[in-house]
Amino acid sequence: VYDTVDETDGSHIKIINNQTFIVHNARGYLPQKVVHFVMNLHTLPRVFYLSRHGQSEYNLLGKIGGDAGLTDAGHEYARRLADFAHNVIGMEVEKDEETGEEKRIPCPARLWTSTLRRTKETAALIKKERISTFKWDNGDQVDW
């Protein structure tokens, strides 16, 4: 189901016919990187996935922000996200022309995350065989 968004819906990017981009309230390093990424997507069909971090200790307490670690539910989300990344995002199906047999082979993908503890913990279980991770210096020290 598609619902239009307006200024009351928080940060968002409207893309109209792959030609017009309306960016609303995208502030900060990672949101700007996402805007840059989306605006530079090729016009050929491509799939990209966005995910929030798993539930953090602060989420459980109703707090916003901070640098808390994941709860048990957050770790379970991270485990399931890693399975999805490995089995769906990080694999493609190739069909053998002669036998008609399908085989799954690793395909390249990119993983972007902020430097917050909860996001690093969420991404930690994702196998990085063909999924490249990006590290940037936004004033925080990142240790993968």
mmCIF file of N, CA and C in Angstrom:
data_model
loop_
_atom_site.group_PDB
_atom_site.id
_atom_site.type_symbol
_atom_site.label_atom_id
_atom_site.label_comp_id
_atom_site.label_asym_id
_atom_site.label_seq_id
_atom_site.Cartn_x
_atom_site.Cartn_y
_atom_site.Cartn_z
ATOM 1 N N VAL A 1 0.848 -1.162 0.000
ATOM 2 C CA VAL A 1 0.000 0.000 0.000
ATOM 3 C C VAL A 1 0.899 1.231 0.000
ATOM 4 N N TYR A 2 0.604 2.172 -0.859
ATOM 5 C CA TYR A 2 1.384 3.385 -0.964
ATOM 6 C C TYR A 2 0.629 4.541 -0.336
ATOM 7 N N ASP A 3 1.280 5.237 0.566
ATOM 8 C CA ASP A 3 0.736 6.461 1.138
ATOM 9 C C ASP A 3 1.690 7.587 0.810
ATOM 10 N N THR A 4 1.158 8.715 0.396
ATOM 11 C CA THR A 4 2.021 9.861 0.146
ATOM 12 C C THR A 4 2.524 10.398 1.480
ATOM 13 N N VAL A 5 3.656 11.051 1.439
ATOM 14 C CA VAL A 5 4.236 11.638 2.642
ATOM 15 C C VAL A 5 4.204 13.151 2.522
ATOM 16 N N ASP A 6 4.186 13.796 3.678
ATOM 17 C CA ASP A 6 4.286 15.252 3.691
ATOM 18 C C ASP A 6 5.219 15.662 4.821
ATOM 19 N N GLU A 7 5.336 16.945 5.054
ATOM 20 C CA GLU A 7 6.296 17.478 6.016
ATOM 21 C C GLU A 7 6.091 16.973 7.438
ATOM 22 N N THR A 8 4.884 16.515 7.752
ATOM 23 C CA THR A 8 4.622 16.031 9.108
ATOM 24 C C THR A 8 5.121 14.606 9.329
ATOM 25 N N ASP A 9 5.591 13.952 8.267
ATOM 26 C CA ASP A 9 6.024 12.561 8.369
ATOM 27 C C ASP A 9 7.507 12.404 8.694
ATOM 28 N N GLY A 10 8.187 13.473 9.062
ATOM 29 C CA GLY A 10 9.601 13.379 9.435
ATOM 30 C C GLY A 10 10.510 13.363 8.222
ATOM 31 N N SER A 11 11.712 12.854 8.413
ATOM 32 C CA SER A 11 12.703 12.812 7.338
ATOM 33 C C SER A 11 12.249 11.868 6.239
ATOM 34 N N HIS A 12 12.389 12.328 4.996
ATOM 35 C CA HIS A 12 12.044 11.469 3.870
ATOM 36 C C HIS A 12 12.618 12.022 2.572
ATOM 37 N N ILE A 13 12.619 11.155 1.569
ATOM 38 C CA ILE A 13 13.035 11.534 0.217
ATOM 39 C C ILE A 13 11.891 11.147 -0.715
ATOM 40 N N LYS A 14 11.389 12.109 -1.471
ATOM 41 C CA LYS A 14 10.401 11.805 -2.508
ATOM 42 C C LYS A 14 11.144 11.744 -3.830
ATOM 43 N N ILE A 15 10.916 10.686 -4.587
ATOM 44 C CA ILE A 15 11.535 10.543 -5.900
ATOM 45 C C ILE A 15 10.411 10.498 -6.922
ATOM 46 N N ILE A 16 10.455 11.411 -7.862
ATOM 47 C CA ILE A 16 9.405 11.508 -8.861
ATOM 48 C C ILE A 16 10.014 11.219 -10.229
ATOM 49 N N ASN A 17 9.627 10.097 -10.819
ATOM 50 C CA ASN A 17 10.081 9.683 -12.150
ATOM 51 C C ASN A 17 11.609 9.633 -12.283
ATOM 52 N N ASN A 18 12.296 9.309 -11.228
ATOM 53 C CA ASN A 18 13.762 9.248 -11.229
ATOM 54 C C ASN A 18 14.415 10.530 -11.736
ATOM 55 N N GLN A 19 13.699 11.651 -11.665
ATOM 56 C CA GLN A 19 14.241 12.911 -12.147
ATOM 57 C C GLN A 19 14.170 14.017 -11.103
ATOM 58 N N THR A 20 13.147 13.985 -10.283
ATOM 59 C CA THR A 20 12.957 15.022 -9.280
ATOM 60 C C THR A 20 13.087 14.399 -7.901
ATOM 61 N N PHE A 21 13.902 15.014 -7.069
ATOM 62 C CA PHE A 21 14.125 14.527 -5.710
ATOM 63 C C PHE A 21 13.743 15.627 -4.738
ATOM 64 N N ILE A 22 12.871 15.301 -3.814
ATOM 65 C CA ILE A 22 12.497 16.245 -2.768
ATOM 66 C C ILE A 22 12.984 15.656 -1.453
ATOM 67 N N VAL A 23 13.955 16.317 -0.852
ATOM 68 C CA VAL A 23 14.556 15.828 0.388
ATOM 69 C C VAL A 23 14.039 16.702 1.520
ATOM 70 N N HIS A 24 13.474 16.053 2.527
ATOM 71 C CA HIS A 24 12.911 16.805 3.654
ATOM 72 C C HIS A 24 13.579 16.390 4.960
ATOM 73 N N ASN A 25 14.174 17.347 5.636
ATOM 74 C CA ASN A 25 14.670 17.186 6.998
ATOM 75 C C ASN A 25 15.705 16.065 7.165
ATOM 76 N N ALA A 26 16.581 15.907 6.175
ATOM 77 C CA ALA A 26 17.650 14.904 6.291
ATOM 78 C C ALA A 26 18.874 15.604 6.874
ATOM 79 N N ARG A 27 19.119 15.391 8.158
ATOM 80 C CA ARG A 27 20.220 16.054 8.843
ATOM 81 C C ARG A 27 21.163 15.005 9.407
ATOM 82 N N GLY A 28 22.436 15.318 9.392
ATOM 83 C CA GLY A 28 23.419 14.414 9.960
ATOM 84 C C GLY A 28 24.195 13.670 8.885
ATOM 85 N N TYR A 29 25.276 13.049 9.322
ATOM 86 C CA TYR A 29 26.192 12.412 8.393
ATOM 87 C C TYR A 29 25.547 11.243 7.644
ATOM 88 N N LEU A 30 25.010 10.264 8.369
ATOM 89 C CA LEU A 30 24.462 9.085 7.711
ATOM 90 C C LEU A 30 23.231 9.406 6.859
ATOM 91 N N PRO A 31 22.273 10.212 7.347
ATOM 92 C CA PRO A 31 21.149 10.565 6.468
ATOM 93 C C PRO A 31 21.609 11.247 5.169
ATOM 94 N N GLN A 32 22.623 12.097 5.245
ATOM 95 C CA GLN A 32 23.129 12.748 4.038
ATOM 96 C C GLN A 32 23.785 11.748 3.100
ATOM 97 N N LYS A 33 24.461 10.740 3.665
ATOM 98 C CA LYS A 33 25.054 9.686 2.835
ATOM 99 C C LYS A 33 23.954 8.888 2.137
ATOM 100 N N VAL A 34 22.854 8.608 2.853
ATOM 101 C CA VAL A 34 21.738 7.879 2.245
ATOM 102 C C VAL A 34 21.134 8.710 1.121
ATOM 103 N N VAL A 35 20.942 10.015 1.338
ATOM 104 C CA VAL A 35 20.411 10.895 0.297
ATOM 105 C C VAL A 35 21.332 10.872 -0.923
ATOM 106 N N HIS A 36 22.625 11.006 -0.693
ATOM 107 C CA HIS A 36 23.598 10.975 -1.794
ATOM 108 C C HIS A 36 23.507 9.653 -2.548
ATOM 109 N N PHE A 37 23.432 8.551 -1.813
ATOM 110 C CA PHE A 37 23.336 7.230 -2.422
ATOM 111 C C PHE A 37 22.075 7.124 -3.287
ATOM 112 N N VAL A 38 20.936 7.506 -2.734
ATOM 113 C CA VAL A 38 19.671 7.387 -3.455
ATOM 114 C C VAL A 38 19.664 8.281 -4.694
ATOM 115 N N MET A 39 20.199 9.482 -4.580
ATOM 116 C CA MET A 39 20.193 10.405 -5.714
ATOM 117 C C MET A 39 21.139 9.965 -6.821
ATOM 118 N N ASN A 40 22.079 9.084 -6.504
ATOM 119 C CA ASN A 40 23.028 8.616 -7.509
ATOM 120 C C ASN A 40 22.769 7.183 -7.948
ATOM 121 N N LEU A 41 21.600 6.654 -7.610
ATOM 122 C CA LEU A 41 21.250 5.319 -8.084
ATOM 123 C C LEU A 41 21.090 5.350 -9.594
ATOM 124 N N HIS A 42 21.405 4.255 -10.207
ATOM 125 C CA HIS A 42 21.194 4.143 -11.644
ATOM 126 C C HIS A 42 19.696 4.024 -11.906
ATOM 127 N N THR A 43 19.285 4.421 -13.093
ATOM 128 C CA THR A 43 17.860 4.371 -13.391
ATOM 129 C C THR A 43 17.387 2.971 -13.766
ATOM 130 N N LEU A 44 18.311 2.036 -13.933
ATOM 131 C CA LEU A 44 17.905 0.656 -14.155
ATOM 132 C C LEU A 44 17.365 0.097 -12.848
ATOM 133 N N PRO A 45 16.470 -0.864 -12.930
ATOM 134 C CA PRO A 45 15.923 -1.427 -11.689
ATOM 135 C C PRO A 45 17.020 -2.014 -10.799
ATOM 136 N N ARG A 46 17.018 -1.639 -9.564
ATOM 137 C CA ARG A 46 17.958 -2.152 -8.574
ATOM 138 C C ARG A 46 17.217 -2.281 -7.258
ATOM 139 N N VAL A 47 17.732 -3.134 -6.416
ATOM 140 C CA VAL A 47 17.122 -3.337 -5.114
ATOM 141 C C VAL A 47 18.099 -2.852 -4.052
ATOM 142 N N PHE A 48 17.587 -2.088 -3.095
ATOM 143 C CA PHE A 48 18.393 -1.792 -1.930
ATOM 144 C C PHE A 48 17.510 -1.881 -0.703
ATOM 145 N N TYR A 49 18.121 -2.270 0.387
ATOM 146 C CA TYR A 49 17.404 -2.527 1.630
ATOM 147 C C TYR A 49 17.858 -1.542 2.688
ATOM 148 N N LEU A 50 16.913 -1.046 3.447
ATOM 149 C CA LEU A 50 17.202 -0.202 4.604
ATOM 150 C C LEU A 50 16.647 -0.907 5.834
ATOM 151 N N SER A 51 17.405 -0.884 6.904
ATOM 152 C CA SER A 51 16.953 -1.533 8.127
ATOM 153 C C SER A 51 17.360 -0.688 9.322
ATOM 154 N N ARG A 52 16.521 -0.676 10.303
ATOM 155 C CA ARG A 52 16.903 -0.058 11.570
ATOM 156 C C ARG A 52 17.726 -1.053 12.361
ATOM 157 N N HIS A 53 18.346 -0.565 13.398
ATOM 158 C CA HIS A 53 19.082 -1.449 14.300
ATOM 159 C C HIS A 53 18.096 -2.290 15.102
ATOM 160 N N GLY A 54 18.613 -3.352 15.721
ATOM 161 C CA GLY A 54 17.777 -4.154 16.604
ATOM 162 C C GLY A 54 17.404 -3.349 17.840
ATOM 163 N N GLN A 55 16.450 -3.851 18.610
ATOM 164 C CA GLN A 55 15.985 -3.147 19.806
ATOM 165 C C GLN A 55 17.157 -2.916 20.765
ATOM 166 N N SER A 56 17.316 -1.673 21.198
ATOM 167 C CA SER A 56 18.385 -1.344 22.146
ATOM 168 C C SER A 56 17.824 -1.282 23.570
ATOM 169 N N GLU A 57 18.729 -1.282 24.530
ATOM 170 C CA GLU A 57 18.326 -1.152 25.938
ATOM 171 C C GLU A 57 17.531 0.133 26.137
ATOM 172 N N TYR A 58 17.960 1.213 25.481
ATOM 173 C CA TYR A 58 17.247 2.484 25.623
ATOM 174 C C TYR A 58 15.870 2.421 24.974
ATOM 175 N N ASN A 59 15.739 1.713 23.827
ATOM 176 C CA ASN A 59 14.412 1.552 23.214
ATOM 177 C C ASN A 59 13.460 0.895 24.205
ATOM 178 N N LEU A 60 13.957 -0.111 24.893
ATOM 179 C CA LEU A 60 13.139 -0.847 25.862
ATOM 180 C C LEU A 60 12.655 0.068 26.988
ATOM 181 N N LEU A 61 13.493 1.050 27.350
ATOM 182 C CA LEU A 61 13.143 1.989 28.422
ATOM 183 C C LEU A 61 12.377 3.209 27.921
ATOM 184 N N GLY A 62 12.161 3.275 26.601
ATOM 185 C CA GLY A 62 11.444 4.419 26.032
ATOM 186 C C GLY A 62 12.320 5.633 25.819
ATOM 187 N N LYS A 63 13.640 5.459 25.902
ATOM 188 C CA LYS A 63 14.568 6.581 25.698
ATOM 189 C C LYS A 63 14.944 6.682 24.225
ATOM 190 N N ILE A 64 15.253 7.892 23.806
ATOM 191 C CA ILE A 64 15.682 8.144 22.437
ATOM 192 C C ILE A 64 17.143 8.585 22.474
ATOM 193 N N GLY A 65 17.926 8.090 21.514
ATOM 194 C CA GLY A 65 19.327 8.491 21.421
ATOM 195 C C GLY A 65 20.221 7.621 22.272
ATOM 196 N N GLY A 66 21.382 8.167 22.607
ATOM 197 C CA GLY A 66 22.344 7.439 23.419
ATOM 198 C C GLY A 66 23.098 6.407 22.610
ATOM 199 N N ASP A 67 23.889 5.602 23.312
ATOM 200 C CA ASP A 67 24.716 4.609 22.644
ATOM 201 C C ASP A 67 24.608 3.272 23.366
ATOM 202 N N ALA A 68 23.386 2.835 23.595
ATOM 203 C CA ALA A 68 23.150 1.595 24.334
ATOM 204 C C ALA A 68 23.322 0.382 23.429
ATOM 205 N N GLY A 69 23.592 -0.756 24.047
ATOM 206 C CA GLY A 69 23.703 -2.013 23.325
ATOM 207 C C GLY A 69 22.334 -2.621 23.069
ATOM 208 N N LEU A 70 22.330 -3.779 22.439
ATOM 209 C CA LEU A 70 21.083 -4.447 22.082
ATOM 210 C C LEU A 70 20.524 -5.275 23.227
ATOM 211 N N THR A 71 19.215 -5.415 23.236
ATOM 212 C CA THR A 71 18.531 -6.325 24.158
ATOM 213 C C THR A 71 18.582 -7.729 23.556
ATOM 214 N N ASP A 72 18.035 -8.712 24.269
ATOM 215 C CA ASP A 72 17.948 -10.062 23.714
ATOM 216 C C ASP A 72 17.120 -10.054 22.420
ATOM 217 N N ALA A 73 16.031 -9.299 22.416
ATOM 218 C CA ALA A 73 15.210 -9.192 21.207
ATOM 219 C C ALA A 73 16.006 -8.523 20.083
ATOM 220 N N GLY A 74 16.828 -7.547 20.420
ATOM 221 C CA GLY A 74 17.677 -6.879 19.433
ATOM 222 C C GLY A 74 18.705 -7.827 18.838
ATOM 223 N N HIS A 75 19.277 -8.702 19.683
ATOM 224 C CA HIS A 75 20.233 -9.702 19.186
ATOM 225 C C HIS A 75 19.539 -10.723 18.278
ATOM 226 N N GLU A 76 18.301 -11.084 18.619
ATOM 227 C CA GLU A 76 17.546 -12.008 17.766
ATOM 228 C C GLU A 76 17.254 -11.356 16.418
ATOM 229 N N TYR A 77 16.909 -10.070 16.430
ATOM 230 C CA TYR A 77 16.695 -9.333 15.179
ATOM 231 C C TYR A 77 17.981 -9.322 14.360
ATOM 232 N N ALA A 78 19.111 -9.071 15.012
ATOM 233 C CA ALA A 78 20.404 -9.041 14.320
ATOM 234 C C ALA A 78 20.709 -10.401 13.690
ATOM 235 N N ARG A 79 20.389 -11.484 14.403
ATOM 236 C CA ARG A 79 20.629 -12.828 13.876
ATOM 237 C C ARG A 79 19.772 -13.068 12.626
ATOM 238 N N ARG A 80 18.496 -12.681 12.710
ATOM 239 C CA ARG A 80 17.601 -12.876 11.566
ATOM 240 C C ARG A 80 17.989 -11.984 10.389
ATOM 241 N N LEU A 81 18.418 -10.765 10.688
ATOM 242 C CA LEU A 81 18.870 -9.862 9.632
ATOM 243 C C LEU A 81 20.111 -10.435 8.945
ATOM 244 N N ALA A 82 21.022 -11.011 9.719
ATOM 245 C CA ALA A 82 22.222 -11.624 9.145
ATOM 246 C C ALA A 82 21.854 -12.795 8.243
ATOM 247 N N ASP A 83 20.896 -13.608 8.671
ATOM 248 C CA ASP A 83 20.425 -14.722 7.826
ATOM 249 C C ASP A 83 19.835 -14.183 6.522
ATOM 250 N N PHE A 84 19.023 -13.141 6.625
ATOM 251 C CA PHE A 84 18.409 -12.540 5.440
ATOM 252 C C PHE A 84 19.493 -11.960 4.520
ATOM 253 N N ALA A 85 20.446 -11.266 5.094
ATOM 254 C CA ALA A 85 21.520 -10.676 4.290
ATOM 255 C C ALA A 85 22.309 -11.758 3.559
ATOM 256 N N HIS A 86 22.568 -12.861 4.246
ATOM 257 C CA HIS A 86 23.338 -13.936 3.623
ATOM 258 C C HIS A 86 22.529 -14.667 2.556
ATOM 259 N N ASN A 87 21.300 -15.035 2.871
ATOM 260 C CA ASN A 87 20.507 -15.879 1.982
ATOM 261 C C ASN A 87 19.787 -15.137 0.868
ATOM 262 N N VAL A 88 19.475 -13.883 1.075
ATOM 263 C CA VAL A 88 18.703 -13.136 0.079
ATOM 264 C C VAL A 88 19.556 -12.061 -0.591
ATOM 265 N N ILE A 89 20.136 -11.177 0.206
ATOM 266 C CA ILE A 89 20.883 -10.059 -0.364
ATOM 267 C C ILE A 89 22.219 -10.521 -0.944
ATOM 268 N N GLY A 90 22.912 -11.395 -0.231
ATOM 269 C CA GLY A 90 24.267 -11.782 -0.623
ATOM 270 C C GLY A 90 24.350 -12.964 -1.566
ATOM 271 N N MET A 91 23.227 -13.422 -2.098
ATOM 272 C CA MET A 91 23.226 -14.564 -3.025
ATOM 273 C C MET A 91 22.407 -14.231 -4.258
ATOM 274 N N GLU A 92 22.830 -14.786 -5.369
ATOM 275 C CA GLU A 92 22.016 -14.704 -6.572
ATOM 276 C C GLU A 92 21.900 -16.102 -7.162
ATOM 277 N N VAL A 93 20.833 -16.313 -7.880
ATOM 278 C CA VAL A 93 20.583 -17.631 -8.459
ATOM 279 C C VAL A 93 21.018 -17.607 -9.914
ATOM 280 N N GLU A 94 21.861 -18.568 -10.271
ATOM 281 C CA GLU A 94 22.290 -18.731 -11.657
ATOM 282 C C GLU A 94 21.756 -20.049 -12.169
ATOM 283 N N LYS A 95 21.272 -20.029 -13.387
ATOM 284 C CA LYS A 95 20.726 -21.248 -13.982
ATOM 285 C C LYS A 95 21.735 -21.783 -14.987
ATOM 286 N N ASP A 96 22.093 -23.060 -14.840
ATOM 287 C CA ASP A 96 23.005 -23.715 -15.774
ATOM 288 C C ASP A 96 22.264 -23.920 -17.090
ATOM 289 N N GLU A 97 22.838 -23.403 -18.179
ATOM 290 C CA GLU A 97 22.193 -23.478 -19.496
ATOM 291 C C GLU A 97 21.971 -24.915 -19.957
ATOM 292 N N GLU A 98 22.930 -25.787 -19.649
ATOM 293 C CA GLU A 98 22.852 -27.168 -20.138
ATOM 294 C C GLU A 98 21.918 -28.034 -19.306
ATOM 295 N N THR A 99 22.062 -27.968 -17.993
ATOM 296 C CA THR A 99 21.295 -28.870 -17.121
ATOM 297 C C THR A 99 20.001 -28.247 -16.616
ATOM 298 N N GLY A 100 19.905 -26.936 -16.668
ATOM 299 C CA GLY A 100 18.741 -26.254 -16.124
ATOM 300 C C GLY A 100 18.761 -26.163 -14.611
ATOM 301 N N GLU A 101 19.845 -26.659 -14.025
ATOM 302 C CA GLU A 101 19.982 -26.653 -12.569
ATOM 303 C C GLU A 101 20.283 -25.240 -12.079
ATOM 304 N N GLU A 102 19.638 -24.884 -10.991
ATOM 305 C CA GLU A 102 19.888 -23.574 -10.396
ATOM 306 C C GLU A 102 20.887 -23.716 -9.262
ATOM 307 N N LYS A 103 21.816 -22.797 -9.199
ATOM 308 C CA LYS A 103 22.751 -22.795 -8.076
ATOM 309 C C LYS A 103 22.869 -21.377 -7.538
ATOM 310 N N ARG A 104 23.086 -21.319 -6.256
ATOM 311 C CA ARG A 104 23.204 -20.025 -5.572
ATOM 312 C C ARG A 104 24.673 -19.688 -5.428
ATOM 313 N N ILE A 105 25.021 -18.486 -5.871
ATOM 314 C CA ILE A 105 26.408 -18.042 -5.759
ATOM 315 C C ILE A 105 26.439 -16.696 -5.044
ATOM 316 N N PRO A 106 27.507 -16.458 -4.272
ATOM 317 C CA PRO A 106 27.607 -15.165 -3.587
ATOM 318 C C PRO A 106 27.685 -14.022 -4.593
ATOM 319 N N CYS A 107 27.032 -12.927 -4.277
ATOM 320 C CA CYS A 107 27.102 -11.745 -5.129
ATOM 321 C C CYS A 107 27.528 -10.553 -4.268
ATOM 322 N N PRO A 108 28.151 -9.574 -4.879
ATOM 323 C CA PRO A 108 28.615 -8.419 -4.105
ATOM 324 C C PRO A 108 27.461 -7.561 -3.593
ATOM 325 N N ALA A 109 27.659 -6.987 -2.432
ATOM 326 C CA ALA A 109 26.688 -6.074 -1.832
ATOM 327 C C ALA A 109 27.454 -5.109 -0.932
ATOM 328 N N ARG A 110 26.809 -4.059 -0.511
ATOM 329 C CA ARG A 110 27.426 -3.078 0.390
ATOM 330 C C ARG A 110 26.626 -2.987 1.669
ATOM 331 N N LEU A 111 27.338 -2.766 2.753
ATOM 332 C CA LEU A 111 26.717 -2.597 4.065
ATOM 333 C C LEU A 111 27.183 -1.274 4.637
ATOM 334 N N TRP A 112 26.262 -0.394 4.917
ATOM 335 C CA TRP A 112 26.562 0.877 5.551
ATOM 336 C C TRP A 112 25.934 0.877 6.922
ATOM 337 N N THR A 113 26.648 1.386 7.886
ATOM 338 C CA THR A 113 26.095 1.514 9.228
ATOM 339 C C THR A 113 26.703 2.723 9.902
ATOM 340 N N SER A 114 26.016 3.239 10.885
ATOM 341 C CA SER A 114 26.589 4.332 11.667
ATOM 342 C C SER A 114 27.592 3.744 12.646
ATOM 343 N N THR A 115 28.202 4.589 13.419
ATOM 344 C CA THR A 115 29.230 4.138 14.357
ATOM 345 C C THR A 115 28.680 3.861 15.745
ATOM 346 N N LEU A 116 27.372 3.941 15.912
ATOM 347 C CA LEU A 116 26.784 3.694 17.220
ATOM 348 C C LEU A 116 26.848 2.208 17.572
ATOM 349 N N ARG A 117 26.976 1.933 18.839
ATOM 350 C CA ARG A 117 27.115 0.558 19.333
ATOM 351 C C ARG A 117 25.969 -0.337 18.860
ATOM 352 N N ARG A 118 24.739 0.147 18.960
ATOM 353 C CA ARG A 118 23.580 -0.680 18.600
ATOM 354 C C ARG A 118 23.589 -1.048 17.115
ATOM 355 N N THR A 119 24.095 -0.149 16.258
ATOM 356 C CA THR A 119 24.140 -0.462 14.828
ATOM 357 C C THR A 119 25.285 -1.413 14.516
ATOM 358 N N LYS A 120 26.411 -1.241 15.173
ATOM 359 C CA LYS A 120 27.523 -2.171 14.963
ATOM 360 C C LYS A 120 27.156 -3.563 15.464
ATOM 361 N N GLU A 121 26.468 -3.647 16.596
ATOM 362 C CA GLU A 121 26.040 -4.948 17.113
ATOM 363 C C GLU A 121 25.016 -5.596 16.181
ATOM 364 N N THR A 122 24.141 -4.792 15.583
ATOM 365 C CA THR A 122 23.148 -5.332 14.656
ATOM 366 C C THR A 122 23.832 -5.898 13.410
ATOM 367 N N ALA A 123 24.871 -5.237 12.943
ATOM 368 C CA ALA A 123 25.557 -5.668 11.713
ATOM 369 C C ALA A 123 26.641 -6.713 11.955
ATOM 370 N N ALA A 124 26.995 -6.952 13.197
ATOM 371 C CA ALA A 124 28.150 -7.805 13.514
ATOM 372 C C ALA A 124 28.023 -9.230 12.989
ATOM 373 N N LEU A 125 26.831 -9.782 12.943
ATOM 374 C CA LEU A 125 26.659 -11.179 12.527
ATOM 375 C C LEU A 125 26.563 -11.358 11.014
ATOM 376 N N ILE A 126 26.502 -10.268 10.270
ATOM 377 C CA ILE A 126 26.390 -10.370 8.817
ATOM 378 C C ILE A 126 27.718 -10.845 8.251
ATOM 379 N N LYS A 127 27.670 -11.963 7.511
ATOM 380 C CA LYS A 127 28.877 -12.513 6.897
ATOM 381 C C LYS A 127 29.353 -11.560 5.817
ATOM 382 N N LYS A 128 30.627 -11.310 5.807
ATOM 383 C CA LYS A 128 31.160 -10.303 4.899
ATOM 384 C C LYS A 128 31.978 -10.916 3.768
ATOM 385 N N GLU A 129 31.516 -12.106 3.265
ATOM 386 C CA GLU A 129 32.220 -12.763 2.165
ATOM 387 C C GLU A 129 32.266 -11.859 0.938
ATOM 388 N N ARG A 130 31.100 -11.453 0.467
ATOM 389 C CA ARG A 130 31.008 -10.575 -0.698
ATOM 390 C C ARG A 130 30.253 -9.295 -0.349
ATOM 391 N N ILE A 131 30.027 -9.079 0.937
ATOM 392 C CA ILE A 131 29.367 -7.851 1.387
ATOM 393 C C ILE A 131 30.451 -6.955 1.954
ATOM 394 N N SER A 132 30.758 -5.878 1.236
ATOM 395 C CA SER A 132 31.820 -4.993 1.699
ATOM 396 C C SER A 132 31.254 -3.990 2.698
ATOM 397 N N THR A 133 32.039 -3.732 3.727
ATOM 398 C CA THR A 133 31.635 -2.777 4.747
ATOM 399 C C THR A 133 32.397 -1.478 4.530
ATOM 400 N N PHE A 134 31.759 -0.392 4.879
ATOM 401 C CA PHE A 134 32.372 0.909 4.691
ATOM 402 C C PHE A 134 32.578 1.586 6.034
ATOM 403 N N LYS A 135 33.776 2.065 6.202
ATOM 404 C CA LYS A 135 34.178 2.719 7.441
ATOM 405 C C LYS A 135 34.506 4.164 7.085
ATOM 406 N N TRP A 136 33.989 5.082 7.840
ATOM 407 C CA TRP A 136 34.295 6.483 7.598
ATOM 408 C C TRP A 136 34.546 7.172 8.914
ATOM 409 N N ASP A 137 35.263 8.264 8.832
ATOM 410 C CA ASP A 137 35.593 9.005 10.033
ATOM 411 C C ASP A 137 34.652 10.186 10.142
ATOM 412 N N ASN A 138 33.714 10.080 11.059
ATOM 413 C CA ASN A 138 32.831 11.208 11.315
ATOM 414 C C ASN A 138 33.036 11.708 12.748
ATOM 415 N N GLY A 139 34.278 11.552 13.205
ATOM 416 C CA GLY A 139 34.618 11.982 14.552
ATOM 417 C C GLY A 139 34.628 10.853 15.549
ATOM 418 N N ASP A 140 34.095 9.698 15.174
ATOM 419 C CA ASP A 140 34.094 8.523 16.043
ATOM 420 C C ASP A 140 35.149 7.549 15.551
ATOM 421 N N GLN A 141 35.649 6.750 16.430
ATOM 422 C CA GLN A 141 36.585 5.699 16.060
ATOM 423 C C GLN A 141 35.800 4.436 15.740
ATOM 424 N N VAL A 142 36.002 3.862 14.585
ATOM 425 C CA VAL A 142 35.268 2.670 14.178
ATOM 426 C C VAL A 142 36.218 1.491 14.189
ATOM 427 N N ASP A 143 35.813 0.416 14.830
ATOM 428 C CA ASP A 143 36.616 -0.793 14.837
ATOM 429 C C ASP A 143 35.750 -1.964 14.420
ATOM 430 N N TRP A 144 35.956 -2.443 13.200
ATOM 431 C CA TRP A 144 35.184 -3.575 12.695
ATOM 432 C C TRP A 144 35.904 -4.804 13.107
#
